[in-house]
Amino acid sequence: MAKKAILMAGGFGTRLGALTKHGICKVMLPVYDRPMIWYPLNTLVKGGITNIRIALNGRNPQLIMDFLQDGSAHGCQISYTYHAEVFDSPVQHFMCSENWIAGEDVVVMLGDSFFRFPIDFGKEAAPHIWTMPLNGMDDPSKYGQVQVQGNRVTHLVEKQKTQFSNLIQTGCWDFPDDVFDRARQLATTSQTLQFGDLSQEYVKEGRMTHTSMPPESYLDLGTPTSLYAATVIIARERGIAMLAKK
């Protein structure tokens, strides 16, 4: 079972348009009363993972480090990996933490992930993903789409423009200890390797399992619409009335 997690906090945030156009770090944008990155971090900590590495790039990393510091205020131990340039592939940045993982299973979570329900990271064995019925809640082309038989994933396609499944992949993976070897092999043929490509290897072997979460459990916060939606969700859950036009 994974004892460590890598929280991916790099990327350009291009889907957020003017909000990130001038170098503002996406994961420090507010979602109601907290920076975006607090939400996936809190999901990891509540799920039992308290040894967390934050993958940073040149987009104002100091803001993130000033907020999270060593993690003690958030109930965890945080370290950082930093690269000034944004990699073409998030997996390239992930691979920089191989020595830190030290041959263990590892959870990877995207920094723009918003989970409304808890995840128990000690419950399932790697390789494992968390899925959710989309049910028209969001644009299906933003997500990996999944087909399953029981708890086994049989088909996974990343960000397909046409919808072939109502079941989507959330922004979290639990990878086994051979993931870095696989990443190196795949990197010889792809400069834009994604976590979905790594997942495909385990799907092909019949090893990838999943946990299906309830509808509306998860949002990808990488667009203005989903940022607003998450803020509304949080306000409603706290019983706070939102301002509305008259």
mmCIF file of C-alpha atoms in Angstrom:
data_model
loop_
_atom_site.group_PDB
_atom_site.id
_atom_site.type_symbol
_atom_site.label_atom_id
_atom_site.label_comp_id
_atom_site.label_asym_id
_atom_site.label_seq_id
_atom_site.Cartn_x
_atom_site.Cartn_y
_atom_site.Cartn_z
ATOM 1 C CA MET A 1 0.000 0.000 0.000
ATOM 2 C CA ALA A 2 1.210 3.482 -0.846
ATOM 3 C CA LYS A 3 2.717 5.522 1.978
ATOM 4 C CA LYS A 4 3.830 8.469 -0.166
ATOM 5 C CA ALA A 5 2.113 10.750 -2.661
ATOM 6 C CA ILE A 6 3.182 13.201 -5.337
ATOM 7 C CA LEU A 7 0.920 16.199 -5.813
ATOM 8 C CA MET A 8 1.374 17.681 -9.301
ATOM 9 C CA ALA A 9 1.330 21.461 -8.984
ATOM 10 C CA GLY A 10 2.960 22.505 -12.275
ATOM 11 C CA GLY A 11 1.486 23.167 -15.707
ATOM 12 C CA PHE A 12 0.516 26.345 -17.525
ATOM 13 C CA GLY A 13 -3.169 26.484 -16.574
ATOM 14 C CA THR A 14 -4.006 27.475 -20.165
ATOM 15 C CA ARG A 15 -7.647 26.379 -19.866
ATOM 16 C CA LEU A 16 -8.163 29.113 -17.284
ATOM 17 C CA GLY A 17 -7.414 31.835 -19.817
ATOM 18 C CA ALA A 18 -6.748 35.295 -18.369
ATOM 19 C CA LEU A 19 -6.661 33.949 -14.799
ATOM 20 C CA THR A 20 -3.247 32.364 -15.401
ATOM 21 C CA LYS A 21 -2.061 34.122 -18.577
ATOM 22 C CA HIS A 22 0.478 36.345 -16.829
ATOM 23 C CA GLY A 23 2.261 33.740 -14.745
ATOM 24 C CA ILE A 24 -0.180 33.259 -11.878
ATOM 25 C CA CYS A 25 0.071 29.736 -10.489
ATOM 26 C CA LYS A 26 -3.152 27.840 -11.153
ATOM 27 C CA VAL A 27 -3.189 25.873 -7.912
ATOM 28 C CA MET A 28 -3.106 29.061 -5.836
ATOM 29 C CA LEU A 29 -6.338 30.403 -7.346
ATOM 30 C CA PRO A 30 -9.099 30.669 -4.724
ATOM 31 C CA VAL A 31 -11.807 28.044 -4.504
ATOM 32 C CA TYR A 32 -14.239 29.654 -2.089
ATOM 33 C CA ASP A 33 -12.039 30.493 0.928
ATOM 34 C CA ARG A 34 -8.912 28.405 0.259
ATOM 35 C CA PRO A 35 -6.288 28.049 -2.490
ATOM 36 C CA MET A 36 -7.041 25.268 -4.957
ATOM 37 C CA ILE A 37 -4.093 23.125 -3.845
ATOM 38 C CA TRP A 38 -5.472 22.818 -0.306
ATOM 39 C CA TYR A 39 -8.297 20.560 -1.488
ATOM 40 C CA PRO A 40 -6.264 17.694 -3.037
ATOM 41 C CA LEU A 41 -3.739 17.976 -0.199
ATOM 42 C CA ASN A 42 -6.543 17.590 2.328
ATOM 43 C CA THR A 43 -7.883 14.555 0.430
ATOM 44 C CA LEU A 44 -4.478 12.870 0.653
ATOM 45 C CA VAL A 45 -4.038 13.604 4.363
ATOM 46 C CA LYS A 46 -7.542 12.495 5.324
ATOM 47 C CA GLY A 47 -7.007 9.355 3.238
ATOM 48 C CA GLY A 48 -4.018 8.363 5.333
ATOM 49 C CA ILE A 49 -1.057 9.692 3.321
ATOM 50 C CA THR A 50 1.023 12.228 5.210
ATOM 51 C CA ASN A 51 4.383 12.026 3.384
ATOM 52 C CA ILE A 52 3.795 14.217 0.343
ATOM 53 C CA ARG A 53 6.001 15.711 -2.344
ATOM 54 C CA ILE A 54 4.826 18.764 -4.284
ATOM 55 C CA ALA A 55 6.022 18.956 -7.914
ATOM 56 C CA LEU A 56 6.608 22.633 -8.777
ATOM 57 C CA ASN A 57 7.686 24.626 -11.819
ATOM 58 C CA GLY A 58 8.568 28.244 -12.575
ATOM 59 C CA ARG A 59 5.060 29.634 -12.083
ATOM 60 C CA ASN A 60 5.465 31.429 -8.744
ATOM 61 C CA PRO A 61 6.499 28.359 -6.734
ATOM 62 C CA GLN A 62 7.297 30.545 -3.738
ATOM 63 C CA LEU A 63 3.582 31.285 -3.274
ATOM 64 C CA ILE A 64 2.879 27.586 -2.884
ATOM 65 C CA MET A 65 5.829 27.037 -0.566
ATOM 66 C CA ASP A 66 4.870 30.026 1.585
ATOM 67 C CA PHE A 67 1.369 28.622 1.962
ATOM 68 C CA LEU A 68 2.198 24.943 2.568
ATOM 69 C CA GLN A 69 5.681 25.300 4.123
ATOM 70 C CA ASP A 70 6.785 21.978 5.675
ATOM 71 C CA GLY A 71 3.202 20.698 5.912
ATOM 72 C CA SER A 72 3.018 20.617 9.711
ATOM 73 C CA ALA A 73 0.128 23.107 9.747
ATOM 74 C CA HIS A 74 -1.766 20.789 7.383
ATOM 75 C CA GLY A 75 -1.136 17.526 9.221
ATOM 76 C CA CYS A 76 1.565 16.178 6.936
ATOM 77 C CA GLN A 77 5.239 16.240 5.966
ATOM 78 C CA ILE A 78 5.889 18.109 2.692
ATOM 79 C CA SER A 79 8.953 18.183 0.475
ATOM 80 C CA TYR A 80 9.327 19.784 -2.942
ATOM 81 C CA THR A 81 10.785 19.129 -6.367
ATOM 82 C CA TYR A 82 11.317 22.158 -8.597
ATOM 83 C CA HIS A 83 12.045 22.710 -12.292
ATOM 84 C CA ALA A 84 11.996 26.207 -13.737
ATOM 85 C CA GLU A 85 10.621 25.078 -17.093
ATOM 86 C CA VAL A 86 7.333 23.287 -17.585
ATOM 87 C CA PHE A 87 7.902 19.776 -18.937
ATOM 88 C CA ASP A 88 6.091 18.687 -22.097
ATOM 89 C CA SER A 89 4.965 15.660 -20.125
ATOM 90 C CA PRO A 90 3.782 15.615 -16.484
ATOM 91 C CA VAL A 91 5.282 12.136 -16.212
ATOM 92 C CA GLN A 92 8.744 13.653 -16.801
ATOM 93 C CA HIS A 93 8.284 15.775 -13.696
ATOM 94 C CA PHE A 94 6.927 12.788 -11.792
ATOM 95 C CA MET A 95 10.036 10.749 -12.654
ATOM 96 C CA CYS A 96 12.263 13.292 -10.906
ATOM 97 C CA SER A 97 10.993 11.872 -7.590
ATOM 98 C CA GLU A 98 12.067 8.270 -8.218
ATOM 99 C CA ASN A 99 14.818 8.304 -5.585
ATOM 100 C CA TRP A 100 12.432 9.806 -3.039
ATOM 101 C CA ILE A 101 9.853 7.069 -3.680
ATOM 102 C CA ALA A 102 12.616 4.495 -3.118
ATOM 103 C CA GLY A 103 10.920 1.467 -4.639
ATOM 104 C CA GLU A 104 7.535 1.871 -2.944
ATOM 105 C CA ASP A 105 4.024 2.185 -4.365
ATOM 106 C CA VAL A 106 3.047 5.814 -4.891
ATOM 107 C CA VAL A 107 -0.166 7.809 -5.179
ATOM 108 C CA VAL A 108 -0.218 10.589 -7.778
ATOM 109 C CA MET A 109 -2.836 13.324 -7.589
ATOM 110 C CA LEU A 110 -3.357 16.303 -9.869
ATOM 111 C CA GLY A 111 -3.234 19.686 -8.157
ATOM 112 C CA ASP A 112 -6.521 20.813 -9.715
ATOM 113 C CA SER A 113 -8.488 17.895 -8.247
ATOM 114 C CA PHE A 114 -11.560 18.557 -6.123
ATOM 115 C CA PHE A 115 -12.874 15.491 -4.275
ATOM 116 C CA ARG A 116 -16.057 15.941 -2.265
ATOM 117 C CA PHE A 117 -15.890 12.545 -0.589
ATOM 118 C CA PRO A 118 -13.009 10.838 1.246
ATOM 119 C CA ILE A 119 -10.654 8.279 -0.269
ATOM 120 C CA ASP A 120 -9.113 5.504 1.831
ATOM 121 C CA PHE A 121 -5.677 5.010 0.295
ATOM 122 C CA GLY A 122 -4.921 2.028 2.485
ATOM 123 C CA LYS A 123 -7.842 -0.022 1.221
ATOM 124 C CA GLU A 124 -6.867 -0.978 -2.343
ATOM 125 C CA ALA A 125 -3.721 -2.470 -3.863
ATOM 126 C CA ALA A 126 -1.898 -0.820 -6.768
ATOM 127 C CA PRO A 127 -2.405 -0.349 -9.655
ATOM 128 C CA HIS A 128 -5.700 1.354 -8.867
ATOM 129 C CA ILE A 129 -7.765 4.346 -9.984
ATOM 130 C CA TRP A 130 -10.886 6.086 -8.732
ATOM 131 C CA THR A 131 -13.780 6.504 -11.155
ATOM 132 C CA MET A 132 -17.114 8.328 -11.167
ATOM 133 C CA PRO A 133 -20.326 8.353 -13.237
ATOM 134 C CA LEU A 134 -20.307 11.748 -14.958
ATOM 135 C CA ASN A 135 -24.089 11.927 -15.538
ATOM 136 C CA GLY A 136 -23.831 15.175 -17.521
ATOM 137 C CA MET A 137 -22.189 17.036 -14.631
ATOM 138 C CA ASP A 138 -19.290 18.339 -16.744
ATOM 139 C CA ASP A 139 -17.705 18.212 -20.203
ATOM 140 C CA PRO A 140 -16.709 14.553 -20.784
ATOM 141 C CA SER A 141 -13.806 15.554 -23.058
ATOM 142 C CA LYS A 142 -11.966 16.889 -19.970
ATOM 143 C CA TYR A 143 -11.661 13.395 -18.512
ATOM 144 C CA GLY A 144 -10.355 9.945 -19.244
ATOM 145 C CA GLN A 145 -13.297 7.657 -20.010
ATOM 146 C CA VAL A 146 -13.381 4.161 -18.586
ATOM 147 C CA GLN A 147 -15.109 0.843 -19.189
ATOM 148 C CA VAL A 148 -15.071 -1.800 -16.472
ATOM 149 C CA GLN A 149 -16.119 -5.328 -15.579
ATOM 150 C CA GLY A 150 -16.676 -5.549 -11.851
ATOM 151 C CA ASN A 151 -13.682 -3.948 -10.164
ATOM 152 C CA ARG A 152 -11.434 -4.481 -13.211
ATOM 153 C CA VAL A 153 -10.758 -1.710 -15.748
ATOM 154 C CA THR A 154 -11.060 -3.119 -19.279
ATOM 155 C CA HIS A 155 -10.741 0.038 -21.396
ATOM 156 C CA LEU A 156 -9.445 3.554 -20.773
ATOM 157 C CA VAL A 157 -9.132 6.462 -23.219
ATOM 158 C CA GLU A 158 -7.739 9.865 -22.214
ATOM 159 C CA LYS A 159 -9.798 12.984 -22.994
ATOM 160 C CA GLN A 160 -11.712 11.644 -25.954
ATOM 161 C CA LYS A 161 -13.795 14.245 -27.821
ATOM 162 C CA THR A 162 -16.748 11.872 -28.269
ATOM 163 C CA GLN A 163 -18.242 10.184 -25.233
ATOM 164 C CA PHE A 164 -18.193 6.379 -25.252
ATOM 165 C CA SER A 165 -18.643 5.837 -21.506
ATOM 166 C CA ASN A 166 -20.428 7.613 -18.670
ATOM 167 C CA LEU A 167 -17.701 6.462 -16.262
ATOM 168 C CA ILE A 168 -14.722 8.810 -15.962
ATOM 169 C CA GLN A 169 -11.251 8.624 -14.430
ATOM 170 C CA THR A 170 -10.652 11.103 -11.618
ATOM 171 C CA GLY A 171 -7.319 12.872 -11.110
ATOM 172 C CA CYS A 172 -5.775 10.250 -8.855
ATOM 173 C CA TRP A 173 -3.700 7.097 -9.445
ATOM 174 C CA ASP A 174 -2.129 4.517 -7.172
ATOM 175 C CA PHE A 175 0.878 3.112 -9.034
ATOM 176 C CA PRO A 176 2.968 0.049 -8.076
ATOM 177 C CA ASP A 177 6.717 0.106 -7.588
ATOM 178 C CA ASP A 178 7.513 -0.755 -11.236
ATOM 179 C CA VAL A 179 5.933 2.452 -12.563
ATOM 180 C CA PHE A 180 9.244 4.244 -13.123
ATOM 181 C CA ASP A 181 10.637 1.387 -15.228
ATOM 182 C CA ARG A 182 7.500 1.474 -17.340
ATOM 183 C CA ALA A 183 7.692 5.248 -17.686
ATOM 184 C CA ARG A 184 11.264 5.029 -18.972
ATOM 185 C CA GLN A 185 10.267 2.433 -21.561
ATOM 186 C CA LEU A 186 7.309 4.479 -22.806
ATOM 187 C CA ALA A 187 9.325 7.706 -22.848
ATOM 188 C CA THR A 188 11.520 6.315 -25.629
ATOM 189 C CA THR A 189 8.565 6.599 -28.027
ATOM 190 C CA SER A 190 6.646 9.573 -26.583
ATOM 191 C CA GLN A 191 7.749 13.060 -25.532
ATOM 192 C CA THR A 192 4.297 13.909 -24.146
ATOM 193 C CA LEU A 193 3.731 10.919 -21.895
ATOM 194 C CA GLN A 194 0.625 11.203 -19.689
ATOM 195 C CA PHE A 195 -0.438 9.316 -16.587
ATOM 196 C CA GLY A 196 -3.201 7.799 -18.674
ATOM 197 C CA ASP A 197 -0.534 6.207 -20.886
ATOM 198 C CA LEU A 198 1.008 4.563 -17.841
ATOM 199 C CA SER A 199 -2.425 3.395 -16.723
ATOM 200 C CA GLN A 200 -3.013 1.816 -20.137
ATOM 201 C CA GLU A 201 -0.095 -0.539 -19.585
ATOM 202 C CA TYR A 202 -1.745 -1.993 -16.490
ATOM 203 C CA VAL A 203 -5.165 -2.083 -18.189
ATOM 204 C CA LYS A 204 -3.711 -4.143 -21.061
ATOM 205 C CA GLU A 205 -2.316 -6.629 -18.554
ATOM 206 C CA GLY A 206 -5.664 -6.904 -16.761
ATOM 207 C CA ARG A 207 -4.146 -5.575 -13.529
ATOM 208 C CA MET A 208 -5.806 -2.165 -13.196
ATOM 209 C CA THR A 209 -8.645 -2.048 -10.687
ATOM 210 C CA HIS A 210 -10.963 0.793 -9.740
ATOM 211 C CA THR A 211 -13.236 2.148 -7.056
ATOM 212 C CA SER A 212 -16.393 3.838 -8.320
ATOM 213 C CA MET A 213 -17.232 6.963 -6.334
ATOM 214 C CA PRO A 214 -20.756 8.452 -6.079
ATOM 215 C CA PRO A 215 -21.905 10.890 -8.789
ATOM 216 C CA GLU A 216 -20.768 14.504 -8.261
ATOM 217 C CA SER A 217 -17.862 13.342 -6.072
ATOM 218 C CA TYR A 218 -15.160 14.938 -8.184
ATOM 219 C CA LEU A 219 -14.409 17.962 -10.365
ATOM 220 C CA ASP A 220 -11.435 18.897 -12.515
ATOM 221 C CA LEU A 221 -10.879 22.523 -11.468
ATOM 222 C CA GLY A 222 -8.918 23.452 -14.574
ATOM 223 C CA THR A 223 -11.622 25.641 -16.177
ATOM 224 C CA PRO A 224 -13.421 28.821 -15.028
ATOM 225 C CA THR A 225 -16.772 27.003 -15.069
ATOM 226 C CA SER A 226 -15.588 24.250 -12.731
ATOM 227 C CA LEU A 227 -13.880 26.766 -10.438
ATOM 228 C CA TYR A 228 -17.200 28.555 -10.067
ATOM 229 C CA ALA A 229 -19.098 25.270 -9.653
ATOM 230 C CA ALA A 230 -16.807 24.142 -6.828
ATOM 231 C CA THR A 231 -17.244 27.468 -5.036
ATOM 232 C CA VAL A 232 -21.027 27.149 -5.254
ATOM 233 C CA ILE A 233 -20.868 23.551 -3.978
ATOM 234 C CA ILE A 234 -18.782 24.522 -0.950
ATOM 235 C CA ALA A 235 -21.009 27.502 -0.120
ATOM 236 C CA ARG A 236 -24.144 25.367 -0.292
ATOM 237 C CA GLU A 237 -22.615 22.651 1.884
ATOM 238 C CA ARG A 238 -21.811 25.294 4.492
ATOM 239 C CA GLY A 239 -25.302 26.779 4.273
ATOM 240 C CA ILE A 240 -24.093 30.083 2.866
ATOM 241 C CA ALA A 241 -26.363 31.919 0.455
ATOM 242 C CA MET A 242 -24.708 33.005 -2.793
ATOM 243 C CA LEU A 243 -25.273 36.492 -4.155
ATOM 244 C CA ALA A 244 -27.613 36.506 -7.137
ATOM 245 C CA LYS A 245 -28.757 39.070 -9.683
ATOM 246 C CA LYS A 246 -32.110 40.670 -9.061
#
